[in-house]
mmCIF file of C-alpha atoms in Angstrom:
data_model
loop_
_atom_site.group_PDB
_atom_site.id
_atom_site.type_symbol
_atom_site.label_atom_id
_atom_site.label_comp_id
_atom_site.label_asym_id
_atom_site.label_seq_id
_atom_site.Cartn_x
_atom_site.Cartn_y
_atom_site.Cartn_z
ATOM 1 C CA MET A 1 1.902 -42.049 24.465
ATOM 2 C CA ASP A 2 4.362 -39.376 25.629
ATOM 3 C CA ASN A 3 4.505 -35.781 24.421
ATOM 4 C CA LYS A 4 7.059 -36.534 21.746
ATOM 5 C CA ASP A 5 5.011 -39.400 20.286
ATOM 6 C CA TRP A 6 1.899 -37.259 20.347
ATOM 7 C CA GLU A 7 3.711 -34.531 18.460
ATOM 8 C CA ILE A 8 4.956 -37.045 15.884
ATOM 9 C CA GLN A 9 1.439 -38.443 15.432
ATOM 10 C CA LEU A 10 0.004 -34.944 14.987
ATOM 11 C CA ASN A 11 2.756 -34.016 12.560
ATOM 12 C CA LYS A 12 1.846 -36.939 10.309
ATOM 13 C CA GLN A 13 -1.693 -35.617 10.059
ATOM 14 C CA ILE A 14 -0.760 -32.080 9.010
ATOM 15 C CA PRO A 15 -0.706 -32.540 5.195
ATOM 16 C CA GLY A 16 -4.111 -34.256 5.267
ATOM 17 C CA LEU A 17 -5.581 -31.622 7.557
ATOM 18 C CA ARG A 18 -4.251 -28.894 5.302
ATOM 19 C CA ARG A 19 -5.801 -30.433 2.190
ATOM 20 C CA TYR A 20 -9.210 -30.699 3.812
ATOM 21 C CA ALA A 21 -8.967 -27.211 5.348
ATOM 22 C CA ARG A 22 -7.958 -25.700 2.019
ATOM 23 C CA ALA A 23 -10.987 -27.162 0.286
ATOM 24 C CA LEU A 24 -13.240 -26.227 3.172
ATOM 25 C CA ALA A 25 -12.109 -22.667 3.855
ATOM 26 C CA GLN A 26 -11.015 -21.857 0.309
ATOM 27 C CA ASP A 27 -8.359 -19.253 1.084
ATOM 28 C CA ILE A 28 -4.931 -20.395 2.206
ATOM 29 C CA GLN A 29 -4.668 -18.142 5.242
ATOM 30 C CA SER A 30 -7.986 -19.117 6.822
ATOM 31 C CA ALA A 31 -7.251 -22.747 5.987
ATOM 32 C CA ASP A 32 -3.866 -22.747 7.671
ATOM 33 C CA ASP A 33 -5.287 -20.880 10.657
ATOM 34 C CA LEU A 34 -7.866 -23.653 10.955
ATOM 35 C CA VAL A 35 -5.123 -26.277 10.906
ATOM 36 C CA GLN A 36 -3.049 -24.483 13.528
ATOM 37 C CA ASP A 37 -6.087 -23.952 15.777
ATOM 38 C CA CYS A 38 -6.941 -27.608 15.325
ATOM 39 C CA LEU A 39 -3.450 -28.717 16.391
ATOM 40 C CA GLU A 40 -3.495 -26.461 19.435
ATOM 41 C CA ARG A 41 -6.906 -27.727 20.456
ATOM 42 C CA ALA A 42 -5.688 -31.285 19.954
ATOM 43 C CA TRP A 43 -3.066 -30.653 22.630
ATOM 44 C CA LYS A 44 -5.590 -29.151 25.031
ATOM 45 C CA LYS A 45 -8.139 -31.930 24.509
ATOM 46 C CA ARG A 46 -5.599 -34.696 24.331
ATOM 47 C CA SER A 47 -7.060 -36.530 27.305
ATOM 48 C CA TYR A 48 -10.322 -36.993 25.377
ATOM 49 C CA TRP A 49 -8.654 -39.041 22.668
ATOM 50 C CA LYS A 50 -8.713 -42.788 23.264
ATOM 51 C CA GLU A 51 -5.564 -44.532 22.184
ATOM 52 C CA GLY A 52 -6.223 -47.056 19.445
ATOM 53 C CA THR A 53 -9.112 -45.046 17.963
ATOM 54 C CA ASN A 54 -8.871 -43.182 14.695
ATOM 55 C CA LEU A 55 -6.786 -40.053 15.285
ATOM 56 C CA ARG A 56 -7.565 -38.641 11.857
ATOM 57 C CA ALA A 57 -11.325 -38.796 12.431
ATOM 58 C CA TRP A 58 -10.869 -37.262 15.883
ATOM 59 C CA LEU A 59 -8.868 -34.347 14.434
ATOM 60 C CA PHE A 60 -11.414 -33.901 11.667
ATOM 61 C CA SER A 61 -14.165 -33.581 14.245
ATOM 62 C CA ILE A 62 -12.156 -30.860 15.999
ATOM 63 C CA MET A 63 -11.707 -29.183 12.628
ATOM 64 C CA HIS A 64 -15.464 -29.457 12.057
ATOM 65 C CA ASN A 65 -16.190 -27.544 15.263
ATOM 66 C CA LEU A 66 -13.610 -24.886 14.455
ATOM 67 C CA PHE A 67 -15.000 -24.547 10.955
ATOM 68 C CA ILE A 68 -18.556 -24.122 12.208
ATOM 69 C CA ASN A 69 -17.354 -21.376 14.539
ATOM 70 C CA MET A 70 -15.461 -19.732 11.708
ATOM 71 C CA VAL A 71 -18.531 -19.847 9.484
ATOM 72 C CA ARG A 72 -20.606 -18.205 12.181
ATOM 73 C CA ARG A 73 -18.054 -15.432 12.522
ATOM 74 C CA LYS A 74 -17.635 -14.929 8.811
ATOM 75 C CA LYS A 75 -21.185 -15.486 7.696
ATOM 76 C CA LEU A 76 -21.916 -11.986 6.479
ATOM 77 C CA ALA A 77 -18.511 -11.413 4.960
ATOM 78 C CA ASN A 78 -18.620 -14.748 3.144
ATOM 79 C CA ASN A 79 -22.012 -14.180 1.648
ATOM 80 C CA PHE A 80 -20.820 -10.864 0.356
ATOM 81 C CA GLU A 81 -17.674 -12.329 -1.170
ATOM 82 C CA ASN A 82 -19.586 -15.152 -2.754
ATOM 83 C CA GLN A 83 -21.916 -12.670 -4.286
ATOM 84 C CA LEU A 84 -18.936 -10.794 -5.700
ATOM 85 C CA ALA A 85 -17.425 -13.984 -7.055
ATOM 86 C CA LEU A 86 -20.718 -14.815 -8.695
ATOM 87 C CA ASN A 87 -21.028 -11.390 -10.266
ATOM 88 C CA SER A 88 -17.505 -11.331 -11.601
ATOM 89 C CA ASN A 89 -17.659 -14.893 -12.861
ATOM 90 C CA GLY A 90 -20.170 -14.162 -15.587
ATOM 91 C CA ASN A 91 -20.791 -16.947 -18.014
ATOM 92 C CA GLN A 92 -17.315 -17.541 -19.292
ATOM 93 C CA SER A 93 -16.732 -20.986 -20.579
ATOM 94 C CA SER A 94 -13.582 -22.640 -21.612
ATOM 95 C CA GLY A 95 -12.578 -26.104 -22.628
ATOM 96 C CA ASP A 96 -9.379 -26.690 -20.721
ATOM 97 C CA SER A 97 -9.369 -28.595 -17.471
ATOM 98 C CA SER A 98 -7.655 -25.856 -15.419
ATOM 99 C CA HIS A 99 -10.754 -23.761 -15.953
ATOM 100 C CA ILE A 100 -13.074 -26.501 -14.776
ATOM 101 C CA VAL A 101 -10.931 -26.966 -11.727
ATOM 102 C CA HIS A 102 -11.028 -23.252 -11.073
ATOM 103 C CA ASP A 103 -14.807 -23.242 -11.492
ATOM 104 C CA LEU A 104 -15.053 -26.109 -9.047
ATOM 105 C CA ALA A 105 -13.307 -24.044 -6.357
ATOM 106 C CA LYS A 106 -15.690 -21.158 -6.946
ATOM 107 C CA CYS A 107 -18.782 -23.313 -6.970
ATOM 108 C CA LEU A 108 -17.593 -25.136 -3.883
ATOM 109 C CA SER A 109 -17.287 -21.864 -2.002
ATOM 110 C CA ARG A 110 -20.894 -21.134 -2.860
ATOM 111 C CA LEU A 111 -22.214 -24.354 -1.380
ATOM 112 C CA LYS A 112 -23.780 -24.116 2.052
ATOM 113 C CA PRO A 113 -20.996 -24.860 4.566
ATOM 114 C CA GLU A 114 -22.775 -27.965 5.896
ATOM 115 C CA TYR A 115 -23.159 -29.342 2.344
ATOM 116 C CA ARG A 116 -19.570 -28.463 1.460
ATOM 117 C CA GLU A 117 -18.295 -30.395 4.479
ATOM 118 C CA VAL A 118 -20.120 -33.582 3.592
ATOM 119 C CA VAL A 119 -19.297 -33.361 -0.127
ATOM 120 C CA LEU A 120 -15.608 -33.005 0.790
ATOM 121 C CA LEU A 121 -15.511 -35.651 3.499
ATOM 122 C CA ALA A 122 -17.064 -38.195 1.133
ATOM 123 C CA GLY A 123 -15.570 -37.076 -2.171
ATOM 124 C CA LEU A 124 -12.109 -35.882 -1.199
ATOM 125 C CA GLU A 125 -11.415 -37.616 2.103
ATOM 126 C CA ASN A 126 -13.106 -40.923 1.187
ATOM 127 C CA MET A 127 -14.661 -41.211 4.617
ATOM 128 C CA SER A 128 -17.461 -43.691 5.164
ATOM 129 C CA TYR A 129 -20.905 -42.212 5.766
ATOM 130 C CA LYS A 130 -20.741 -43.530 9.314
ATOM 131 C CA GLU A 131 -17.456 -41.741 9.931
ATOM 132 C CA ILE A 132 -18.861 -38.534 8.442
ATOM 133 C CA ALA A 133 -21.822 -38.761 10.795
ATOM 134 C CA LYS A 134 -19.427 -39.066 13.722
ATOM 135 C CA VAL A 135 -17.087 -36.277 12.600
ATOM 136 C CA THR A 136 -19.925 -33.825 12.016
ATOM 137 C CA SER A 137 -22.044 -35.032 14.978
ATOM 138 C CA THR A 138 -25.049 -35.502 12.697
ATOM 139 C CA PRO A 139 -27.379 -38.477 12.215
ATOM 140 C CA ILE A 140 -26.493 -40.596 9.191
ATOM 141 C CA GLY A 141 -29.796 -39.728 7.500
ATOM 142 C CA THR A 142 -28.853 -36.060 7.612
ATOM 143 C CA VAL A 143 -25.437 -36.885 6.207
ATOM 144 C CA MET A 144 -27.034 -38.667 3.255
ATOM 145 C CA SER A 145 -29.489 -35.893 2.501
ATOM 146 C CA ARG A 146 -26.747 -33.263 2.757
ATOM 147 C CA LEU A 147 -24.541 -35.280 0.447
ATOM 148 C CA SER A 148 -27.351 -35.666 -2.012
ATOM 149 C CA ARG A 149 -28.276 -31.981 -1.974
ATOM 150 C CA GLY A 150 -24.660 -30.858 -1.916
ATOM 151 C CA ARG A 151 -23.629 -32.918 -4.927
ATOM 152 C CA GLU A 152 -26.690 -31.928 -6.902
ATOM 153 C CA GLU A 153 -26.212 -28.256 -6.042
ATOM 154 C CA LEU A 154 -22.562 -28.459 -7.053
ATOM 155 C CA ARG A 155 -23.551 -30.103 -10.321
ATOM 156 C CA ARG A 156 -26.093 -27.360 -10.966
ATOM 157 C CA LEU A 157 -23.603 -24.586 -10.128
ATOM 158 C CA MET A 158 -20.955 -26.051 -12.369
ATOM 159 C CA ALA A 159 -23.346 -26.572 -15.226
ATOM 160 C CA ALA A 160 -24.367 -22.922 -14.809
ATOM 161 C CA THR A 161 -20.795 -21.830 -15.430
ATOM 162 C CA GLY A 162 -21.419 -22.980 -19.001
ATOM 163 C CA GLU A 163 -19.094 -25.948 -19.104
ATOM 164 C CA PRO A 164 -20.420 -28.501 -21.582
ATOM 165 C CA LYS A 165 -17.804 -31.101 -20.669
ATOM 166 C CA LEU A 166 -19.439 -31.506 -17.277
ATOM 167 C CA VAL A 167 -22.134 -33.691 -18.667
ATOM 168 C CA ARG A 168 -20.204 -36.738 -19.628
ATOM 169 C CA VAL A 169 -21.937 -39.914 -20.653
ATOM 170 C CA LYS A 170 -19.962 -43.076 -20.254
ATOM 171 C CA MET B 1 -29.053 -59.847 -5.366
ATOM 172 C CA SER B 2 -30.400 -57.584 -8.046
ATOM 173 C CA LEU B 3 -31.559 -54.014 -8.026
ATOM 174 C CA ASP B 4 -34.671 -53.054 -9.886
ATOM 175 C CA ALA B 5 -35.973 -49.590 -10.641
ATOM 176 C CA THR B 6 -37.469 -49.231 -7.199
ATOM 177 C CA HIS B 7 -33.973 -49.493 -5.762
ATOM 178 C CA ILE B 8 -32.700 -46.338 -7.426
ATOM 179 C CA SER B 9 -32.734 -44.504 -4.188
ATOM 180 C CA GLU B 10 -30.621 -41.392 -3.755
ATOM 181 C CA ASP B 11 -28.527 -43.307 -1.248
ATOM 182 C CA ASN B 12 -27.618 -45.946 -3.806
ATOM 183 C CA ILE B 13 -26.477 -43.346 -6.313
ATOM 184 C CA HIS B 14 -23.997 -42.027 -3.762
ATOM 185 C CA LYS B 15 -23.005 -45.462 -2.576
ATOM 186 C CA TYR B 16 -22.196 -46.330 -6.185
ATOM 187 C CA VAL B 17 -20.225 -43.102 -6.693
ATOM 188 C CA ASP B 18 -18.373 -43.691 -3.425
ATOM 189 C CA GLU B 19 -17.852 -47.367 -4.220
ATOM 190 C CA CYS B 20 -19.702 -48.652 -1.196
ATOM 191 C CA LEU B 21 -21.936 -51.118 -3.042
ATOM 192 C CA SER B 22 -21.095 -54.801 -3.137
ATOM 193 C CA PRO B 23 -19.846 -56.031 -6.553
ATOM 194 C CA GLU B 24 -23.248 -57.563 -7.293
ATOM 195 C CA GLU B 25 -25.105 -54.397 -6.355
ATOM 196 C CA ALA B 26 -22.685 -52.315 -8.389
ATOM 197 C CA ASN B 27 -23.238 -54.479 -11.474
ATOM 198 C CA ALA B 28 -26.977 -54.245 -11.112
ATOM 199 C CA PHE B 29 -26.635 -50.485 -10.759
ATOM 200 C CA LYS B 30 -24.561 -50.284 -13.945
ATOM 201 C CA GLN B 31 -27.331 -52.057 -15.818
ATOM 202 C CA LEU B 32 -29.820 -49.523 -14.563
ATOM 203 C CA MET B 33 -27.566 -46.740 -15.808
ATOM 204 C CA GLU B 34 -27.469 -48.220 -19.282
ATOM 205 C CA GLU B 35 -31.210 -47.840 -19.504
ATOM 206 C CA ASP B 36 -31.452 -44.499 -17.775
ATOM 207 C CA THR B 37 -29.458 -41.664 -19.372
ATOM 208 C CA GLU B 38 -30.411 -39.124 -16.756
ATOM 209 C CA LEU B 39 -29.157 -41.441 -14.016
ATOM 210 C CA ALA B 40 -25.949 -42.088 -15.944
ATOM 211 C CA ASN B 41 -25.380 -38.361 -16.449
ATOM 212 C CA LYS B 42 -25.906 -37.716 -12.776
ATOM 213 C CA VAL B 43 -23.461 -40.403 -11.746
ATOM 214 C CA ALA B 44 -20.899 -39.159 -14.266
ATOM 215 C CA ALA B 45 -21.231 -35.610 -12.973
ATOM 216 C CA TYR B 46 -20.705 -36.776 -9.374
ATOM 217 C CA GLN B 47 -17.733 -38.902 -10.370
ATOM 218 C CA LEU B 48 -16.250 -35.942 -12.183
ATOM 219 C CA GLN B 49 -16.729 -33.809 -9.062
ATOM 220 C CA LYS B 50 -14.710 -36.309 -7.093
ATOM 221 C CA SER B 51 -11.860 -36.489 -9.555
ATOM 222 C CA LEU B 52 -11.747 -32.692 -9.894
ATOM 223 C CA LEU B 53 -11.631 -32.343 -6.114
ATOM 224 C CA HIS B 54 -8.558 -34.539 -6.053
ATOM 225 C CA GLU B 55 -6.999 -32.725 -8.987
ATOM 226 C CA LEU B 56 -7.542 -29.412 -7.228
ATOM 227 C CA TYR B 57 -6.613 -30.247 -3.651
ATOM 228 C CA ASP B 58 -4.277 -33.242 -3.680
ATOM 229 C CA PRO B 59 -1.297 -31.004 -4.519
ATOM 230 C CA VAL B 60 -1.710 -29.503 -1.013
ATOM 231 C CA LEU B 61 -0.488 -32.851 0.376
ATOM 232 C CA ASP B 62 2.913 -32.270 -1.216
ATOM 233 C CA GLU B 63 3.242 -28.623 -0.248
ATOM 234 C CA GLU B 64 5.865 -27.687 2.257
ATOM 235 C CA VAL B 65 4.146 -27.011 5.585
ATOM 236 C CA PRO B 66 4.501 -23.296 6.432
ATOM 237 C CA ALA B 67 6.307 -22.264 9.600
ATOM 238 C CA SER B 68 3.056 -20.896 11.017
ATOM 239 C CA ILE B 69 1.830 -24.460 11.451
ATOM 240 C CA SER B 70 3.343 -26.547 14.174
ATOM 241 C CA ALA B 71 2.355 -29.676 16.053
ATOM 242 C CA LYS B 72 4.538 -28.663 18.976
ATOM 243 C CA PRO B 73 2.854 -28.116 22.347
ATOM 244 C CA PRO B 74 1.124 -24.725 22.410
ATOM 245 C CA SER B 75 3.271 -23.559 25.343
ATOM 246 C CA ARG B 76 5.611 -22.375 22.597
ATOM 247 C CA GLN B 77 3.151 -19.548 22.195
ATOM 248 C CA SER B 78 3.996 -18.284 25.653
ATOM 249 C CA GLN B 79 7.684 -18.325 24.738
ATOM 250 C CA LYS B 80 6.835 -16.145 21.767
ATOM 251 C CA PHE B 81 4.983 -13.876 24.192
ATOM 252 C CA LEU B 82 8.043 -13.673 26.464
ATOM 253 C CA LEU B 83 10.208 -12.748 23.485
ATOM 254 C CA ASN B 84 7.775 -9.994 22.592
ATOM 255 C CA MET B 85 7.855 -8.828 26.195
ATOM 256 C CA ALA B 86 11.645 -8.739 26.163
ATOM 257 C CA ALA B 87 11.592 -6.718 22.958
ATOM 258 C CA SER B 88 9.092 -4.292 24.474
ATOM 259 C CA ILE B 89 11.155 -3.881 27.639
ATOM 260 C CA LEU B 90 14.226 -3.157 25.503
ATOM 261 C CA LEU B 91 12.231 -0.649 23.517
ATOM 262 C CA ILE B 92 10.844 1.066 26.601
ATOM 263 C CA SER B 93 14.256 1.234 28.280
ATOM 264 C CA THR B 94 15.688 2.791 25.108
ATOM 265 C CA GLY B 95 12.910 5.316 25.379
ATOM 266 C CA VAL B 96 13.656 5.941 29.048
ATOM 267 C CA ILE B 97 17.360 6.486 28.343
ATOM 268 C CA LEU B 98 16.565 8.814 25.460
ATOM 269 C CA GLY B 99 13.993 10.582 27.582
ATOM 270 C CA TRP B 100 16.446 11.070 30.444
ATOM 271 C CA SER B 101 18.207 13.811 28.453
ATOM 272 C CA LEU B 102 15.023 15.835 28.462
ATOM 273 C CA ARG B 103 14.046 15.172 32.063
ATOM 274 C CA ASP B 104 14.190 18.794 33.211
ATOM 275 C CA ASN B 105 12.670 20.301 30.185
ATOM 276 C CA THR B 106 9.084 20.273 31.321
ATOM 277 C CA ILE B 107 8.358 23.720 29.962
ATOM 278 C CA GLU B 108 9.437 22.742 26.505
ATOM 279 C CA LYS B 109 7.493 19.524 26.820
ATOM 280 C CA HIS B 110 4.394 21.513 27.604
ATOM 281 C CA SER B 111 4.896 23.754 24.588
ATOM 282 C CA VAL B 112 5.423 20.736 22.344
ATOM 283 C CA ILE B 113 2.097 19.364 23.513
ATOM 284 C CA VAL B 114 0.341 22.615 22.724
ATOM 285 C CA LYS B 115 2.094 23.245 19.414
ATOM 286 C CA LEU B 116 2.372 19.735 18.061
ATOM 287 C CA VAL B 117 0.406 17.069 19.867
ATOM 288 C CA GLN B 118 -2.910 18.735 20.526
ATOM 289 C CA PRO B 119 -3.341 19.893 16.911
ATOM 290 C CA ALA B 120 -2.420 16.372 15.771
ATOM 291 C CA ALA B 121 -4.948 14.770 18.111
ATOM 292 C CA ALA B 122 -7.603 17.282 17.034
ATOM 293 C CA ALA B 123 -6.937 16.554 13.350
ATOM 294 C CA HIS B 124 -7.092 12.836 14.107
ATOM 295 C CA VAL B 125 -10.512 13.154 15.726
ATOM 296 C CA VAL B 126 -11.846 15.280 12.858
ATOM 297 C CA TYR B 127 -10.710 13.178 9.905
ATOM 298 C CA VAL B 128 -10.701 9.587 11.156
ATOM 299 C CA PRO B 129 -14.514 9.190 11.173
ATOM 300 C CA GLU B 130 -14.715 10.705 7.695
ATOM 301 C CA VAL B 131 -16.221 8.179 5.271
ATOM 302 C CA LYS B 132 -16.284 10.035 1.968
ATOM 303 C CA HIS B 133 -13.260 12.301 2.217
ATOM 304 C CA PRO B 134 -10.836 10.919 4.797
ATOM 305 C CA VAL B 135 -7.889 12.225 2.756
ATOM 306 C CA GLU B 136 -7.181 14.888 0.166
ATOM 307 C CA VAL B 137 -4.857 12.761 -1.904
ATOM 308 C CA ALA B 138 -5.337 9.007 -1.927
ATOM 309 C CA ALA B 139 -2.608 6.388 -1.585
ATOM 310 C CA ASP B 140 -2.726 5.512 -5.289
ATOM 311 C CA GLN B 141 -0.939 8.823 -5.829
ATOM 312 C CA GLU B 142 1.506 8.300 -2.981
ATOM 313 C CA GLN B 143 4.511 9.714 -4.838
ATOM 314 C CA HIS B 144 2.669 12.874 -5.696
ATOM 315 C CA LEU B 145 1.290 13.148 -2.160
ATOM 316 C CA VAL B 146 4.706 12.845 -0.511
ATOM 317 C CA LYS B 147 6.339 15.270 -2.956
ATOM 318 C CA TRP B 148 3.573 17.814 -2.484
ATOM 319 C CA LEU B 149 3.575 17.631 1.318
ATOM 320 C CA SER B 150 7.388 17.757 1.442
ATOM 321 C CA LYS B 151 7.304 20.908 -0.632
ATOM 322 C CA ARG B 152 4.674 22.576 1.527
ATOM 323 C CA LEU B 153 6.403 21.638 4.780
ATOM 324 C CA GLY B 154 9.792 22.682 3.442
ATOM 325 C CA ASN B 155 11.206 19.361 4.610
ATOM 326 C CA THR B 156 11.546 16.002 3.010
ATOM 327 C CA ILE B 157 8.979 13.709 4.549
ATOM 328 C CA LYS B 158 8.030 10.111 3.829
ATOM 329 C CA ALA B 159 4.937 8.005 4.308
ATOM 330 C CA PRO B 160 6.191 4.955 6.229
ATOM 331 C CA SER B 161 4.835 1.536 5.381
ATOM 332 C CA LEU B 162 2.801 -0.075 8.164
ATOM 333 C CA THR B 163 1.694 -3.153 6.268
ATOM 334 C CA ASP B 164 3.658 -5.342 8.703
ATOM 335 C CA TYR B 165 1.284 -4.108 11.371
ATOM 336 C CA GLY B 166 -1.787 -4.687 9.216
ATOM 337 C CA TYR B 167 -2.269 -1.063 8.200
ATOM 338 C CA HIS B 168 -2.269 0.245 4.659
ATOM 339 C CA LEU B 169 -1.898 3.868 3.636
ATOM 340 C CA VAL B 170 -5.225 5.536 2.833
ATOM 341 C CA GLY B 171 -3.631 8.819 1.786
ATOM 342 C CA GLY B 172 -2.878 12.184 3.279
ATOM 343 C CA ARG B 173 -3.762 15.837 3.572
ATOM 344 C CA LEU B 174 -2.250 19.228 4.197
ATOM 345 C CA LEU B 175 -3.247 21.033 7.395
ATOM 346 C CA PRO B 176 -2.654 24.510 8.786
ATOM 347 C CA ALA B 177 -0.218 24.739 11.706
ATOM 348 C CA LYS B 178 1.160 27.386 14.067
ATOM 349 C CA ARG B 179 4.233 27.656 11.906
ATOM 350 C CA GLY B 180 3.176 27.107 8.304
ATOM 351 C CA ALA B 181 1.820 23.748 7.342
ATOM 352 C CA ALA B 182 1.469 20.256 8.734
ATOM 353 C CA ALA B 183 0.866 16.943 7.026
ATOM 354 C CA GLN B 184 -1.400 14.100 8.026
ATOM 355 C CA PHE B 185 -1.061 10.566 6.694
ATOM 356 C CA MET B 186 -3.908 8.213 7.355
ATOM 357 C CA TYR B 187 -3.648 4.425 7.685
ATOM 358 C CA GLU B 188 -6.330 1.810 7.947
ATOM 359 C CA ASP B 189 -6.467 -1.874 8.783
ATOM 360 C CA GLU B 190 -8.834 -4.591 7.485
ATOM 361 C CA MET B 191 -11.345 -3.852 10.211
ATOM 362 C CA GLY B 192 -11.430 -0.169 9.305
ATOM 363 C CA GLU B 193 -9.401 0.846 12.388
ATOM 364 C CA ARG B 194 -7.481 4.016 11.533
ATOM 365 C CA LEU B 195 -4.201 5.571 12.626
ATOM 366 C CA THR B 196 -2.872 8.978 11.679
ATOM 367 C CA LEU B 197 0.676 10.203 11.468
ATOM 368 C CA TYR B 198 0.962 13.961 11.848
ATOM 369 C CA VAL B 199 4.156 15.705 10.796
ATOM 370 C CA GLN B 200 5.028 19.318 11.428
ATOM 371 C CA SER B 201 8.140 21.491 11.314
ATOM 372 C CA ILE B 202 9.038 22.448 14.844
ATOM 373 C CA GLU B 203 11.649 24.562 16.586
ATOM 374 C CA THR B 204 12.848 23.073 19.843
ATOM 375 C CA VAL B 205 16.042 23.143 21.848
ATOM 376 C CA GLU B 206 16.309 19.397 21.797
ATOM 377 C CA LYS B 207 16.704 18.071 18.287
ATOM 378 C CA ASN B 208 16.021 14.446 19.099
ATOM 379 C CA SER B 209 13.543 13.370 21.710
ATOM 380 C CA ALA B 210 12.267 10.119 23.114
ATOM 381 C CA PHE B 211 8.854 8.710 22.449
ATOM 382 C CA ARG B 212 6.391 10.401 24.699
ATOM 383 C CA PHE B 213 2.828 9.464 25.308
ATOM 384 C CA PHE B 214 -0.140 11.758 25.375
ATOM 385 C CA GLU B 215 -3.724 10.741 25.922
ATOM 386 C CA ASP B 216 -6.958 12.660 26.005
ATOM 387 C CA ASP B 217 -10.467 11.284 26.273
ATOM 388 C CA LYS B 218 -10.627 10.402 22.560
ATOM 389 C CA THR B 219 -7.123 9.547 21.364
ATOM 390 C CA LYS B 220 -3.813 8.056 22.360
ATOM 391 C CA SER B 221 -0.685 9.535 20.802
ATOM 392 C CA PHE B 222 3.006 8.832 20.776
ATOM 393 C CA TYR B 223 5.077 11.788 19.712
ATOM 394 C CA TRP B 224 8.728 12.513 19.162
ATOM 395 C CA ILE B 225 11.021 15.079 17.604
ATOM 396 C CA ASP B 226 13.606 14.199 15.034
ATOM 397 C CA GLY B 227 15.656 17.102 13.687
ATOM 398 C CA ASP B 228 13.376 19.878 12.471
ATOM 399 C CA LEU B 229 10.277 17.727 12.415
ATOM 400 C CA GLY B 230 7.835 16.716 15.070
ATOM 401 C CA TYR B 231 5.885 13.484 14.618
ATOM 402 C CA VAL B 232 2.668 12.339 16.264
ATOM 403 C CA LEU B 233 1.175 8.906 15.757
ATOM 404 C CA SER B 234 -2.415 8.818 16.992
ATOM 405 C CA GLY B 235 -4.988 6.109 17.290
ATOM 406 C CA THR B 236 -7.356 4.311 19.599
ATOM 407 C CA ILE B 237 -5.556 0.939 19.680
ATOM 408 C CA SER B 238 -3.825 -0.286 22.847
ATOM 409 C CA LYS B 239 -0.826 1.633 24.115
ATOM 410 C CA PRO B 240 1.707 -1.202 23.514
ATOM 411 C CA ARG B 241 0.494 -1.724 19.945
ATOM 412 C CA LEU B 242 0.628 1.971 19.257
ATOM 413 C CA LEU B 243 4.147 2.127 20.709
ATOM 414 C CA ASN B 244 5.309 -0.765 18.528
ATOM 415 C CA THR B 245 3.898 0.935 15.471
ATOM 416 C CA ALA B 246 5.452 4.276 16.483
ATOM 417 C CA HIS B 247 8.791 2.565 16.823
ATOM 418 C CA SER B 248 8.514 1.235 13.299
ATOM 419 C CA VAL B 249 7.574 4.669 11.976
ATOM 420 C CA TYR B 250 10.543 6.192 13.796
ATOM 421 C CA GLN B 251 12.933 3.593 12.384
ATOM 422 C CA GLN B 252 11.683 3.973 8.842
ATOM 423 C CA LEU B 253 11.899 7.736 8.930
ATOM 424 C CA SER B 254 15.288 8.088 10.563
ATOM 425 C CA PHE B 255 17.341 5.327 9.038
#
């Protein structure tokens, strides 16, 4: 694959990387910085990618490493912001779906980063548990327990925002 | 294959939600849900999470990709760097040409340092660490601040915007000077790094000077004279960054 082809392949991945980064990092600027860093690292580490393997999963694993670094850097600041978001959120409840969606973003940002990753990779990116294990360099058992705790925590957080529609019985 | 109650493992709940069970397993799971409301509620909540995630983030897929994101080889970055370098060289040579006109005036230069730059640097060092009262009038009353300082200096002055450089105006204060009053505007970036712009009426032979640099053990300053006013931009950031910022201040105040 020559440089041009590589660039074309990377370009195709940008919208998907941006969606995942946006959900992961929450604010647009940090998310797009993650994507750009990911693309630059993809060029530097290009020789590590085996042609014929899943490029998307490979890029997501780069993104995972960048995200973990970002979390380490931002840990204190994030906790503080989350606390603020929690305090200002109160117990407002509303019936329309835009509010639920908004609540989801807030609750998501309050999940532990390692739970948030797995919840997103499974729920938004439809990755198999095996792929998630590879992308996050974690044993599959850990993936499953993070998914389980992450989803339950998210459910609890969203229920705490006072949204009765969340409990929906089929 | 059928699933009985002992098979309601956490893993199976997620496999059902993520549609990883075989059709037979999924059917068996559905039967379990019919008998177990708590299980059904849980599954519904997880399914809702998934659909809300898509509702919230799928629109990103259709967004136009911003110019800051590029899949081009990162060497482009070094081109950007070269462009910046070229701009800096142009800026410095402009300064050199401007400065040439004052090349012999070392005595005046010395007096400008004593009258203008040293007081500015001293004021910088005193007020920048201030946590509670860094300024007399805060930026939310910018109009009032600028009007007041203009009146006291007897010259129309402005508070330039440095948001392009990451600095927002904190506010300003009035200071005593050799000849009447001086003004200090304070700026701050996200990290709490502060710059001050000191403005003072000054009498010099040369009405327009180049950027000049002054540094003591605590502060770096670029200073220049424009008409009746002397300006000093002080900070502890790198010299090139301070020069870039000074250039922006100069442009905003003169044009």
